[in-house]
JSON list of C-alpha atoms and ligand atoms in Angstrom, two decimals:
[
{"chain": "H", "resi": 1, "resn": "MET", "atom": "CA", "xyz": [-77.86, -55.47, 17.53]},
{"chain": "H", "resi": 2, "resn": "ALA", "atom": "CA", "xyz": [-76.03, -53.16, 15.13]},
{"chain": "H", "resi": 3, "resn": "MET", "atom": "CA", "xyz": [-76.83, -52.57, 11.39]},
{"chain": "H", "resi": 4, "resn": "THR", "atom": "CA", "xyz": [-75.02, -53.72, 8.55]},
{"chain": "H", "resi": 5, "resn": "ALA", "atom": "CA", "xyz": [-72.94, -50.33, 7.05]},
{"chain": "H", "resi": 6, "resn": "GLY", "atom": "CA", "xyz": [-73.79, -52.31, 3.63]},
{"chain": "H", "resi": 7, "resn": "THR", "atom": "CA", "xyz": [-72.35, -55.39, 1.42]},
{"chain": "H", "resi": 8, "resn": "PRO", "atom": "CA", "xyz": [-67.95, -54.82, 1.48]},
{"chain": "H", "resi": 9, "resn": "ASP", "atom": "CA", "xyz": [-66.27, -54.39, -1.89]},
{"chain": "H", "resi": 10, "resn": "ALA", "atom": "CA", "xyz": [-65.72, -57.66, -3.22]},
{"chain": "H", "resi": 11, "resn": "ALA", "atom": "CA", "xyz": [-62.26, -56.88, -4.30]},
{"chain": "H", "resi": 12, "resn": "LEU", "atom": "CA", "xyz": [-61.39, -55.95, -0.73]},
{"chain": "H", "resi": 13, "resn": "VAL", "atom": "CA", "xyz": [-63.38, -59.34, 0.92]},
{"chain": "H", "resi": 14, "resn": "ALA", "atom": "CA", "xyz": [-60.92, -61.23, -1.76]},
{"chain": "H", "resi": 15, "resn": "ASP", "atom": "CA", "xyz": [-57.85, -59.27, -0.50]},
{"chain": "H", "resi": 16, "resn": "LEU", "atom": "CA", "xyz": [-58.65, -60.31, 2.90]},
{"chain": "H", "resi": 17, "resn": "VAL", "atom": "CA", "xyz": [-59.32, -64.10, 1.92]},
{"chain": "H", "resi": 18, "resn": "THR", "atom": "CA", "xyz": [-55.75, -64.25, 0.34]},
{"chain": "H", "resi": 19, "resn": "ALA", "atom": "CA", "xyz": [-54.13, -62.44, 3.20]},
{"chain": "H", "resi": 20, "resn": "ASN", "atom": "CA", "xyz": [-55.12, -65.12, 5.12]},
{"chain": "H", "resi": 21, "resn": "ARG", "atom": "CA", "xyz": [-53.98, -67.72, 3.13]},
{"chain": "H", "resi": 22, "resn": "ILE", "atom": "CA", "xyz": [-50.71, -65.92, 2.54]},
{"chain": "H", "resi": 23, "resn": "LEU", "atom": "CA", "xyz": [-50.35, -65.54, 6.52]},
{"chain": "H", "resi": 24, "resn": "TYR", "atom": "CA", "xyz": [-50.38, -69.00, 6.77]},
{"chain": "H", "resi": 25, "resn": "ASN", "atom": "CA", "xyz": [-48.06, -70.33, 3.61]},
{"chain": "H", "resi": 26, "resn": "GLU", "atom": "CA", "xyz": [-45.75, -68.11, 4.99]},
{"chain": "H", "resi": 27, "resn": "GLY", "atom": "CA", "xyz": [-45.63, -69.44, 8.73]},
{"chain": "H", "resi": 28, "resn": "ILE", "atom": "CA", "xyz": [-47.13, -66.11, 10.25]},
{"chain": "H", "resi": 29, "resn": "VAL", "atom": "CA", "xyz": [-50.31, -68.09, 11.43]},
{"chain": "H", "resi": 30, "resn": "ASP", "atom": "CA", "xyz": [-50.97, -71.90, 11.99]},
{"chain": "H", "resi": 31, "resn": "GLY", "atom": "CA", "xyz": [-54.16, -72.99, 13.40]},
{"chain": "H", "resi": 32, "resn": "PHE", "atom": "CA", "xyz": [-54.73, -69.92, 15.11]},
{"chain": "H", "resi": 33, "resn": "GLY", "atom": "CA", "xyz": [-54.06, -66.23, 14.43]},
{"chain": "H", "resi": 34, "resn": "HIS", "atom": "CA", "xyz": [-56.20, -63.66, 12.54]},
{"chain": "H", "resi": 35, "resn": "ILE", "atom": "CA", "xyz": [-56.17, -60.71, 10.33]},
{"chain": "H", "resi": 36, "resn": "SER", "atom": "CA", "xyz": [-58.77, -57.87, 9.60]},
{"chain": "H", "resi": 37, "resn": "VAL", "atom": "CA", "xyz": [-59.64, -54.81, 7.44]},
{"chain": "H", "resi": 38, "resn": "ARG", "atom": "CA", "xyz": [-61.50, -51.91, 8.44]},
{"chain": "H", "resi": 39, "resn": "HIS", "atom": "CA", "xyz": [-64.96, -51.41, 6.31]},
{"chain": "H", "resi": 40, "resn": "ASP", "atom": "CA", "xyz": [-64.91, -49.49, 3.11]},
{"chain": "H", "resi": 41, "resn": "LYS", "atom": "CA", "xyz": [-68.43, -48.31, 3.77]},
{"chain": "H", "resi": 42, "resn": "GLN", "atom": "CA", "xyz": [-68.37, -47.82, 7.35]},
{"chain": "H", "resi": 43, "resn": "PRO", "atom": "CA", "xyz": [-64.58, -47.08, 8.68]},
{"chain": "H", "resi": 44, "resn": "SER", "atom": "CA", "xyz": [-66.11, -47.68, 12.16]},
{"chain": "H", "resi": 45, "resn": "HIS", "atom": "CA", "xyz": [-66.87, -51.16, 11.51]},
{"chain": "H", "resi": 46, "resn": "PHE", "atom": "CA", "xyz": [-63.99, -54.08, 10.31]},
{"chain": "H", "resi": 47, "resn": "LEU", "atom": "CA", "xyz": [-64.15, -57.73, 8.60]},
{"chain": "H", "resi": 48, "resn": "LEU", "atom": "CA", "xyz": [-62.26, -60.57, 9.93]},
{"chain": "H", "resi": 49, "resn": "ALA", "atom": "CA", "xyz": [-63.31, -64.01, 9.16]},
{"chain": "H", "resi": 50, "resn": "ARG", "atom": "CA", "xyz": [-65.45, -66.38, 11.42]},
{"chain": "H", "resi": 51, "resn": "SER", "atom": "CA", "xyz": [-63.46, -68.25, 14.39]},
{"chain": "H", "resi": 52, "resn": "MET", "atom": "CA", "xyz": [-61.34, -70.99, 12.45]},
{"chain": "H", "resi": 53, "resn": "ALA", "atom": "CA", "xyz": [-58.10, -71.64, 10.79]},
{"chain": "H", "resi": 54, "resn": "PRO", "atom": "CA", "xyz": [-56.80, -68.60, 8.88]},
{"chain": "H", "resi": 55, "resn": "GLY", "atom": "CA", "xyz": [-55.60, -70.74, 5.87]},
{"chain": "H", "resi": 56, "resn": "LEU", "atom": "CA", "xyz": [-59.11, -72.46, 5.49]},
{"chain": "H", "resi": 57, "resn": "VAL", "atom": "CA", "xyz": [-60.99, -69.03, 4.84]},
{"chain": "H", "resi": 58, "resn": "THR", "atom": "CA", "xyz": [-63.44, -68.33, 1.93]},
{"chain": "H", "resi": 59, "resn": "ALA", "atom": "CA", "xyz": [-65.65, -65.16, 1.23]},
{"chain": "H", "resi": 60, "resn": "ALA", "atom": "CA", "xyz": [-68.29, -66.71, 2.92]},
{"chain": "H", "resi": 61, "resn": "ASP", "atom": "CA", "xyz": [-66.74, -66.95, 6.72]},
{"chain": "H", "resi": 62, "resn": "ILE", "atom": "CA", "xyz": [-65.97, -63.47, 6.58]},
{"chain": "H", "resi": 63, "resn": "MET", "atom": "CA", "xyz": [-68.07, -61.24, 9.07]},
{"chain": "H", "resi": 64, "resn": "GLU", "atom": "CA", "xyz": [-68.66, -57.47, 9.88]},
{"chain": "H", "resi": 65, "resn": "PHE", "atom": "CA", "xyz": [-67.76, -56.35, 12.98]},
{"chain": "H", "resi": 66, "resn": "ASP", "atom": "CA", "xyz": [-69.05, -52.90, 14.98]},
{"chain": "H", "resi": 67, "resn": "ARG", "atom": "CA", "xyz": [-66.74, -50.90, 16.36]},
{"chain": "H", "resi": 68, "resn": "ASP", "atom": "CA", "xyz": [-67.00, -52.69, 20.06]},
{"chain": "H", "resi": 69, "resn": "GLY", "atom": "CA", "xyz": [-66.38, -56.12, 18.37]},
{"chain": "H", "resi": 70, "resn": "GLU", "atom": "CA", "xyz": [-69.91, -56.97, 18.51]},
{"chain": "H", "resi": 71, "resn": "ALA", "atom": "CA", "xyz": [-70.81, -59.48, 15.10]},
{"chain": "H", "resi": 72, "resn": "VAL", "atom": "CA", "xyz": [-73.19, -57.40, 12.68]},
{"chain": "H", "resi": 73, "resn": "GLU", "atom": "CA", "xyz": [-75.50, -60.07, 11.40]},
{"chain": "H", "resi": 74, "resn": "PRO", "atom": "CA", "xyz": [-73.87, -63.00, 12.68]},
{"chain": "H", "resi": 75, "resn": "GLN", "atom": "CA", "xyz": [-75.97, -65.91, 11.00]},
{"chain": "H", "resi": 76, "resn": "GLY", "atom": "CA", "xyz": [-75.09, -68.21, 13.57]},
{"chain": "H", "resi": 77, "resn": "ARG", "atom": "CA", "xyz": [-71.61, -68.00, 12.66]},
{"chain": "H", "resi": 78, "resn": "THR", "atom": "CA", "xyz": [-68.60, -67.79, 15.99]},
{"chain": "H", "resi": 79, "resn": "PRO", "atom": "CA", "xyz": [-66.71, -64.75, 16.17]},
{"chain": "H", "resi": 80, "resn": "TYR", "atom": "CA", "xyz": [-62.78, -64.90, 17.17]},
{"chain": "H", "resi": 81, "resn": "LEU", "atom": "CA", "xyz": [-62.37, -64.80, 21.13]},
{"chain": "H", "resi": 82, "resn": "GLU", "atom": "CA", "xyz": [-59.73, -62.01, 20.40]},
{"chain": "H", "resi": 83, "resn": "ARG", "atom": "CA", "xyz": [-61.52, -59.72, 18.28]},
{"chain": "H", "resi": 84, "resn": "PHE", "atom": "CA", "xyz": [-60.95, -56.84, 20.73]},
{"chain": "H", "resi": 85, "resn": "ILE", "atom": "CA", "xyz": [-57.28, -56.69, 19.93]},
{"chain": "H", "resi": 86, "resn": "GLN", "atom": "CA", "xyz": [-59.10, -55.46, 16.30]},
{"chain": "H", "resi": 87, "resn": "SER", "atom": "CA", "xyz": [-61.84, -53.37, 17.44]},
{"chain": "H", "resi": 88, "resn": "GLU", "atom": "CA", "xyz": [-59.83, -51.34, 19.89]},
{"chain": "H", "resi": 89, "resn": "ILE", "atom": "CA", "xyz": [-56.61, -50.79, 17.64]},
{"chain": "H", "resi": 90, "resn": "TYR", "atom": "CA", "xyz": [-59.42, -49.24, 15.06]},
{"chain": "H", "resi": 91, "resn": "LYS", "atom": "CA", "xyz": [-61.35, -47.11, 17.50]},
{"chain": "H", "resi": 92, "resn": "THR", "atom": "CA", "xyz": [-57.68, -45.20, 18.61]},
{"chain": "H", "resi": 93, "resn": "ARG", "atom": "CA", "xyz": [-55.73, -45.44, 15.59]},
{"chain": "H", "resi": 94, "resn": "PRO", "atom": "CA", "xyz": [-57.38, -44.03, 12.34]},
{"chain": "H", "resi": 95, "resn": "ASP", "atom": "CA", "xyz": [-54.50, -44.53, 9.93]},
{"chain": "H", "resi": 96, "resn": "VAL", "atom": "CA", "xyz": [-54.81, -48.17, 10.46]},
{"chain": "H", "resi": 97, "resn": "GLN", "atom": "CA", "xyz": [-56.52, -50.09, 7.83]},
{"chain": "H", "resi": 98, "resn": "SER", "atom": "CA", "xyz": [-55.63, -54.07, 8.17]},
{"chain": "H", "resi": 99, "resn": "VAL", "atom": "CA", "xyz": [-54.56, -55.35, 11.60]},
{"chain": "H", "resi": 100, "resn": "VAL", "atom": "CA", "xyz": [-52.94, -58.95, 11.97]},
{"chain": "H", "resi": 101, "resn": "HIS", "atom": "CA", "xyz": [-52.65, -61.23, 15.26]},
{"chain": "H", "resi": 102, "resn": "SER", "atom": "CA", "xyz": [-50.24, -63.67, 15.19]},
{"chain": "H", "resi": 103, "resn": "HIS", "atom": "CA", "xyz": [-48.17, -66.45, 17.45]},
{"chain": "H", "resi": 104, "resn": "SER", "atom": "CA", "xyz": [-45.90, -66.09, 14.63]},
{"chain": "H", "resi": 105, "resn": "PRO", "atom": "CA", "xyz": [-42.71, -68.44, 16.62]},
{"chain": "H", "resi": 106, "resn": "SER", "atom": "CA", "xyz": [-39.70, -66.31, 16.21]},
{"chain": "H", "resi": 107, "resn": "VAL", "atom": "CA", "xyz": [-41.22, -63.18, 17.80]},
{"chain": "H", "resi": 108, "resn": "ILE", "atom": "CA", "xyz": [-42.02, -64.78, 20.83]},
{"chain": "H", "resi": 109, "resn": "PRO", "atom": "CA", "xyz": [-38.48, -64.84, 23.02]},
{"chain": "H", "resi": 110, "resn": "PHE", "atom": "CA", "xyz": [-38.33, -61.10, 21.90]},
{"chain": "H", "resi": 111, "resn": "GLY", "atom": "CA", "xyz": [-41.89, -60.62, 24.09]},
{"chain": "H", "resi": 112, "resn": "VAL", "atom": "CA", "xyz": [-40.09, -62.24, 27.26]},
{"chain": "H", "resi": 113, "resn": "VAL", "atom": "CA", "xyz": [-36.65, -60.61, 27.46]},
{"chain": "H", "resi": 114, "resn": "ALA", "atom": "CA", "xyz": [-35.22, -57.24, 28.83]},
{"chain": "H", "resi": 115, "resn": "ARG", "atom": "CA", "xyz": [-34.30, -57.15, 24.50]},
{"chain": "H", "resi": 116, "resn": "ARG", "atom": "CA", "xyz": [-36.44, -55.21, 22.18]},
{"chain": "H", "resi": 117, "resn": "LEU", "atom": "CA", "xyz": [-37.13, -56.41, 18.80]},
{"chain": "H", "resi": 118, "resn": "GLN", "atom": "CA", "xyz": [-35.03, -54.34, 16.80]},
{"chain": "H", "resi": 119, "resn": "PRO", "atom": "CA", "xyz": [-34.79, -53.73, 12.53]},
{"chain": "H", "resi": 120, "resn": "ILE", "atom": "CA", "xyz": [-31.51, -55.64, 12.10]},
{"chain": "H", "resi": 121, "resn": "TYR", "atom": "CA", "xyz": [-32.30, -54.76, 8.26]},
{"chain": "H", "resi": 122, "resn": "HIS", "atom": "CA", "xyz": [-33.80, -52.86, 5.71]},
{"chain": "H", "resi": 123, "resn": "MET", "atom": "CA", "xyz": [-37.44, -55.17, 4.74]},
{"chain": "H", "resi": 124, "resn": "SER", "atom": "CA", "xyz": [-38.40, -54.78, 8.51]},
{"chain": "H", "resi": 125, "resn": "SER", "atom": "CA", "xyz": [-37.21, -50.95, 8.83]},
{"chain": "H", "resi": 126, "resn": "PHE", "atom": "CA", "xyz": [-40.72, -49.76, 10.31]},
{"chain": "H", "resi": 127, "resn": "LEU", "atom": "CA", "xyz": [-39.88, -51.96, 13.11]},
{"chain": "H", "resi": 128, "resn": "GLY", "atom": "CA", "xyz": [-37.89, -48.62, 13.98]},
{"chain": "H", "resi": 129, "resn": "SER", "atom": "CA", "xyz": [-40.91, -46.98, 15.62]},
{"chain": "H", "resi": 130, "resn": "GLY", "atom": "CA", "xyz": [-40.25, -48.98, 18.73]},
{"chain": "H", "resi": 131, "resn": "VAL", "atom": "CA", "xyz": [-41.74, -52.44, 19.13]},
{"chain": "H", "resi": 132, "resn": "PRO", "atom": "CA", "xyz": [-43.27, -52.02, 22.83]},
{"chain": "H", "resi": 133, "resn": "VAL", "atom": "CA", "xyz": [-44.09, -55.35, 24.99]},
{"chain": "H", "resi": 134, "resn": "PHE", "atom": "CA", "xyz": [-47.63, -55.28, 26.29]},
{"chain": "H", "resi": 135, "resn": "GLU", "atom": "CA", "xyz": [-47.48, -56.68, 29.99]},
{"chain": "H", "resi": 136, "resn": "ILE", "atom": "CA", "xyz": [-51.24, -58.31, 30.59]},
{"chain": "H", "resi": 137, "resn": "ARG", "atom": "CA", "xyz": [-50.71, -58.80, 34.46]},
{"chain": "H", "resi": 138, "resn": "ASP", "atom": "CA", "xyz": [-51.03, -54.41, 34.25]},
{"chain": "H", "resi": 139, "resn": "THR", "atom": "CA", "xyz": [-54.55, -54.85, 33.35]},
{"chain": "H", "resi": 140, "resn": "GLY", "atom": "CA", "xyz": [-55.78, -58.32, 33.56]},
{"chain": "H", "resi": 141, "resn": "GLY", "atom": "CA", "xyz": [-54.17, -59.50, 36.85]},
{"chain": "H", "resi": 142, "resn": "PRO", "atom": "CA", "xyz": [-51.78, -62.50, 38.04]},
{"chain": "H", "resi": 143, "resn": "ALA", "atom": "CA", "xyz": [-53.81, -65.36, 36.50]},
{"chain": "H", "resi": 144, "resn": "THR", "atom": "CA", "xyz": [-55.25, -64.49, 32.96]},
{"chain": "H", "resi": 145, "resn": "ASP", "atom": "CA", "xyz": [-55.39, -67.52, 29.89]},
{"chain": "H", "resi": 146, "resn": "MET", "atom": "CA", "xyz": [-53.22, -64.62, 28.15]},
{"chain": "H", "resi": 147, "resn": "LEU", "atom": "CA", "xyz": [-55.94, -64.23, 25.71]},
{"chain": "H", "resi": 148, "resn": "ILE", "atom": "CA", "xyz": [-57.55, -60.23, 24.80]},
{"chain": "H", "resi": 149, "resn": "ARG", "atom": "CA", "xyz": [-60.83, -61.13, 25.36]},
{"chain": "H", "resi": 150, "resn": "ASN", "atom": "CA", "xyz": [-62.56, -57.85, 26.31]},
{"chain": "H", "resi": 151, "resn": "PRO", "atom": "CA", "xyz": [-62.75, -54.72, 25.39]},
{"chain": "H", "resi": 152, "resn": "ALA", "atom": "CA", "xyz": [-60.97, -53.70, 28.18]},
{"chain": "H", "resi": 153, "resn": "LEU", "atom": "CA", "xyz": [-57.56, -55.80, 27.46]},
{"chain": "H", "resi": 154, "resn": "GLY", "atom": "CA", "xyz": [-58.37, -54.52, 23.97]},
{"chain": "H", "resi": 155, "resn": "ALA", "atom": "CA", "xyz": [-57.86, -50.56, 25.35]},
{"chain": "H", "resi": 156, "resn": "ALA", "atom": "CA", "xyz": [-54.96, -51.27, 27.21]},
{"chain": "H", "resi": 157, "resn": "LEU", "atom": "CA", "xyz": [-53.14, -53.43, 24.41]},
{"chain": "H", "resi": 158, "resn": "ALA", "atom": "CA", "xyz": [-54.16, -50.25, 22.06]},
{"chain": "H", "resi": 159, "resn": "ARG", "atom": "CA", "xyz": [-52.41, -47.81, 24.22]},
{"chain": "H", "resi": 160, "resn": "ALA", "atom": "CA", "xyz": [-49.30, -49.88, 24.52]},
{"chain": "H", "resi": 161, "resn": "LEU", "atom": "CA", "xyz": [-49.16, -50.33, 21.26]},
{"chain": "H", "resi": 162, "resn": "GLY", "atom": "CA", "xyz": [-49.48, -46.34, 20.56]},
{"chain": "H", "resi": 163, "resn": "LEU", "atom": "CA", "xyz": [-48.40, -45.15, 17.40]},
{"chain": "H", "resi": 164, "resn": "SER", "atom": "CA", "xyz": [-45.82, -48.04, 16.64]},
{"chain": "H", "resi": 165, "resn": "SER", "atom": "CA", "xyz": [-46.43, -50.70, 13.72]},
{"chain": "H", "resi": 166, "resn": "VAL", "atom": "CA", "xyz": [-46.07, -53.69, 16.19]},
{"chain": "H", "resi": 167, "resn": "ALA", "atom": "CA", "xyz": [-46.44, -54.85, 19.55]},
{"chain": "H", "resi": 168, "resn": "LEU", "atom": "CA", "xyz": [-45.54, -57.65, 21.75]},
{"chain": "H", "resi": 169, "resn": "LEU", "atom": "CA", "xyz": [-47.93, -59.68, 23.78]},
{"chain": "H", "resi": 170, "resn": "ARG", "atom": "CA", "xyz": [-45.76, -61.46, 26.28]},
{"chain": "H", "resi": 171, "resn": "GLY", "atom": "CA", "xyz": [-46.23, -64.90, 26.87]},
{"chain": "H", "resi": 172, "resn": "HIS", "atom": "CA", "xyz": [-48.58, -64.90, 23.67]},
{"chain": "H", "resi": 173, "resn": "GLY", "atom": "CA", "xyz": [-47.77, -63.14, 20.08]},
{"chain": "H", "resi": 174, "resn": "ASN", "atom": "CA", "xyz": [-48.17, -60.54, 18.22]},
{"chain": "H", "resi": 175, "resn": "ILE", "atom": "CA", "xyz": [-49.92, -57.56, 16.48]},
{"chain": "H", "resi": 176, "resn": "VAL", "atom": "CA", "xyz": [-48.53, -55.93, 13.08]},
{"chain": "H", "resi": 177, "resn": "VAL", "atom": "CA", "xyz": [-51.04, -53.06, 11.68]},
{"chain": "H", "resi": 178, "resn": "GLY", "atom": "CA", "xyz": [-50.94, -51.43, 8.28]},
{"chain": "H", "resi": 179, "resn": "GLY", "atom": "CA", "xyz": [-52.65, -49.24, 6.00]},
{"chain": "H", "resi": 180, "resn": "SER", "atom": "CA", "xyz": [-53.87, -51.33, 3.81]},
{"chain": "H", "resi": 181, "resn": "ILE", "atom": "CA", "xyz": [-54.20, -55.18, 4.06]},
{"chain": "H", "resi": 182, "resn": "ARG", "atom": "CA", "xyz": [-50.85, -55.33, 1.87]},
{"chain": "H", "resi": 183, "resn": "GLU", "atom": "CA", "xyz": [-48.65, -53.53, 3.98]},
{"chain": "H", "resi": 184, "resn": "ALA", "atom": "CA", "xyz": [-49.89, -55.40, 7.04]},
{"chain": "H", "resi": 185, "resn": "VAL", "atom": "CA", "xyz": [-48.87, -58.56, 5.95]},
{"chain": "H", "resi": 186, "resn": "PHE", "atom": "CA", "xyz": [-45.66, -57.66, 4.52]},
{"chain": "H", "resi": 187, "resn": "ARG", "atom": "CA", "xyz": [-44.95, -56.42, 8.21]},
{"chain": "H", "resi": 188, "resn": "ALA", "atom": "CA", "xyz": [-46.28, -59.33, 9.66]},
{"chain": "H", "resi": 189, "resn": "VAL", "atom": "CA", "xyz": [-43.79, -61.43, 7.35]},
{"chain": "H", "resi": 190, "resn": "TYR", "atom": "CA", "xyz": [-40.96, -59.59, 8.19]},
{"chain": "H", "resi": 191, "resn": "THR", "atom": "CA", "xyz": [-41.69, -59.01, 11.44]},
{"chain": "H", "resi": 192, "resn": "GLU", "atom": "CA", "xyz": [-40.84, -62.82, 11.90]},
{"chain": "H", "resi": 193, "resn": "VAL", "atom": "CA", "xyz": [-37.66, -62.81, 9.49]},
{"chain": "H", "resi": 194, "resn": "ASN", "atom": "CA", "xyz": [-36.53, -60.40, 11.64]},
{"chain": "H", "resi": 195, "resn": "ALA", "atom": "CA", "xyz": [-36.81, -62.08, 14.93]},
{"chain": "H", "resi": 196, "resn": "ARG", "atom": "CA", "xyz": [-35.10, -64.77, 13.19]},
{"chain": "H", "resi": 197, "resn": "LEU", "atom": "CA", "xyz": [-32.37, -63.38, 11.88]},
{"chain": "H", "resi": 198, "resn": "ALA", "atom": "CA", "xyz": [-32.03, -61.00, 14.89]},
{"chain": "H", "resi": 199, "resn": "THR", "atom": "CA", "xyz": [-31.84, -64.34, 17.10]},
{"chain": "H", "resi": 200, "resn": "GLU", "atom": "CA", "xyz": [-28.86, -65.52, 15.29]},
{"chain": "H", "resi": 201, "resn": "ALA", "atom": "CA", "xyz": [-27.09, -62.59, 14.80]},
{"chain": "H", "resi": 202, "resn": "LEU", "atom": "CA", "xyz": [-27.08, -61.81, 19.03]},
{"chain": "H", "resi": 203, "resn": "ARG", "atom": "CA", "xyz": [-25.95, -65.34, 18.98]},
{"chain": "H", "resi": 204, "resn": "LEU", "atom": "CA", "xyz": [-22.88, -65.08, 16.71]},
{"chain": "H", "resi": 205, "resn": "GLY", "atom": "CA", "xyz": [-22.14, -61.57, 17.97]},
{"chain": "H", "resi": 206, "resn": "ASP", "atom": "CA", "xyz": [-22.28, -62.44, 21.81]},
{"chain": "H", "resi": 207, "resn": "GLY", "atom": "CA", "xyz": [-25.16, -60.20, 21.74]},
{"chain": "H", "resi": 208, "resn": "GLN", "atom": "CA", "xyz": [-23.24, -57.25, 19.86]},
{"chain": "H", "resi": 209, "resn": "VAL", "atom": "CA", "xyz": [-25.55, -56.38, 17.16]},
{"chain": "H", "resi": 210, "resn": "SER", "atom": "CA", "xyz": [-25.78, -52.89, 15.04]},
{"chain": "H", "resi": 211, "resn": "PHE", "atom": "CA", "xyz": [-29.30, -52.30, 14.29]},
{"chain": "H", "resi": 212, "resn": "LEU", "atom": "CA", "xyz": [-30.89, -49.60, 11.94]},
{"chain": "H", "resi": 213, "resn": "ASN", "atom": "CA", "xyz": [-30.38, -46.52, 13.33]},
{"chain": "H", "resi": 214, "resn": "GLU", "atom": "CA", "xyz": [-33.79, -44.33, 13.17]},
{"chain": "H", "resi": 215, "resn": "ALA", "atom": "CA", "xyz": [-32.09, -42.06, 10.30]},
{"chain": "H", "resi": 216, "resn": "GLU", "atom": "CA", "xyz": [-31.80, -45.63, 8.76]},
{"chain": "H", "resi": 217, "resn": "ALA", "atom": "CA", "xyz": [-34.75, -47.21, 9.59]},
{"chain": "H", "resi": 218, "resn": "ALA", "atom": "CA", "xyz": [-37.24, -44.37, 8.45]},
{"chain": "H", "resi": 219, "resn": "ALA", "atom": "CA", "xyz": [-35.38, -44.51, 4.42]},
{"chain": "H", "resi": 220, "resn": "ALA", "atom": "CA", "xyz": [-35.47, -47.74, 4.06]},
{"chain": "H", "resi": 221, "resn": "THR", "atom": "CA", "xyz": [-39.23, -47.69, 5.10]},
{"chain": "H", "resi": 222, "resn": "ALA", "atom": "CA", "xyz": [-40.34, -44.37, 2.48]},
{"chain": "H", "resi": 223, "resn": "THR", "atom": "CA", "xyz": [-38.40, -46.80, 0.14]},
{"chain": "H", "resi": 224, "resn": "ASN", "atom": "CA", "xyz": [-40.24, -50.21, 0.58]},
{"chain": "H", "resi": 225, "resn": "GLN", "atom": "CA", "xyz": [-43.53, -48.60, 0.40]},
{"chain": "H", "resi": 226, "resn": "ALA", "atom": "CA", "xyz": [-42.85, -49.13, -3.51]},
{"chain": "H", "resi": 227, "resn": "GLN", "atom": "CA", "xyz": [-42.15, -52.48, -3.34]},
{"chain": "H", "resi": 228, "resn": "ILE", "atom": "CA", "xyz": [-44.89, -54.05, -0.89]},
{"chain": "H", "resi": 229, "resn": "GLY", "atom": "CA", "xyz": [-46.78, -55.58, -4.32]},
{"chain": "H", "resi": 230, "resn": "ARG", "atom": "CA", "xyz": [-44.20, -57.44, -5.37]},
{"chain": "H", "resi": 231, "resn": "ALA", "atom": "CA", "xyz": [-43.83, -59.42, -2.56]},
{"chain": "H", "resi": 232, "resn": "TRP", "atom": "CA", "xyz": [-47.43, -59.48, -2.22]},
{"chain": "H", "resi": 233, "resn": "ASP", "atom": "CA", "xyz": [-48.03, -60.68, -5.60]},
{"chain": "H", "resi": 234, "resn": "LEU", "atom": "CA", "xyz": [-45.22, -63.52, -4.65]},
{"chain": "H", "resi": 235, "resn": "TRP", "atom": "CA", "xyz": [-46.74, -64.56, -1.73]},
{"chain": "H", "resi": 236, "resn": "LYS", "atom": "CA", "xyz": [-50.79, -64.38, -3.16]},
{"chain": "H", "resi": 237, "resn": "ALA", "atom": "CA", "xyz": [-49.16, -67.05, -6.36]},
{"chain": "H", "resi": 238, "resn": "LYS", "atom": "CA", "xyz": [-47.56, -69.50, -4.12]},
{"chain": "H", "resi": 239, "resn": "ALA", "atom": "CA", "xyz": [-50.09, -69.52, -1.30]},
{"chain": "H", "resi": 240, "resn": "LEU", "atom": "CA", "xyz": [-52.84, -69.99, -4.59]},
{"chain": "H", "resi": 241, "resn": "ASP", "atom": "CA", "xyz": [-50.41, -72.63, -6.25]},
{"chain": "H", "resi": 242, "resn": "ALA", "atom": "CA", "xyz": [-50.32, -74.27, -1.90]},
{"chain": "H", "resi": 243, "resn": "SER", "atom": "CA", "xyz": [-54.12, -74.64, -1.89]},
{"chain": "H", "resi": 244, "resn": "GLY", "atom": "CA", "xyz": [-54.32, -76.11, -5.02]},
{"chain": "S", "resi": 301, "resn": "ZN", "atom": "ZN1", "xyz": [-53.94, -64.79, 20.19]}
]
């Protein structure tokens, strides 16, 4: 069994708990889905709740995992089946500090049609780096249960993500990465909003929609970097209100 990398910073764990609550409160996750963060003492390790509904996560539920997604000191807690999504992305993307996996509903249609998810407005400009669709049949064959349940599927998904911020999993959900917990949450929320608005615009415009071009997307992303804390503060206050 892997050695623990030491006790993570309490503020990091608290932020991870808050992120779980926010993602639930904003309708990004329901009983399913998860968010992880790199371990601050050992960057090859990461922190992720035990297998449970994200809206109920507390600090005691946060577990440590090694680079291969194996639990360090599980203490009888059951890990998420799809933790290999996180482990394989942390291996291949040193810039990524946090990974969200969700089945956020408005995004699902874009994983099963030829049309790609593109940024419809400035808040979702991070989608301008491209949103690949992961086809599980290419690695897992024609009869999987659609879940990323082993390292090989996780590695194939990480390859499909490439350098993008978001990737869709056909017939399943999406993954969103960020340079911090706050950025990953921001992107997960606005990926869902973008999908909803894009669906509406495509309907109104009979499929003819002006999305942000690459230069606009890059400029808006640079501007938004300074505003992420503002959204986090609001969502955090709402989530804490909602959970009493
Ligand atoms: Zn899933």
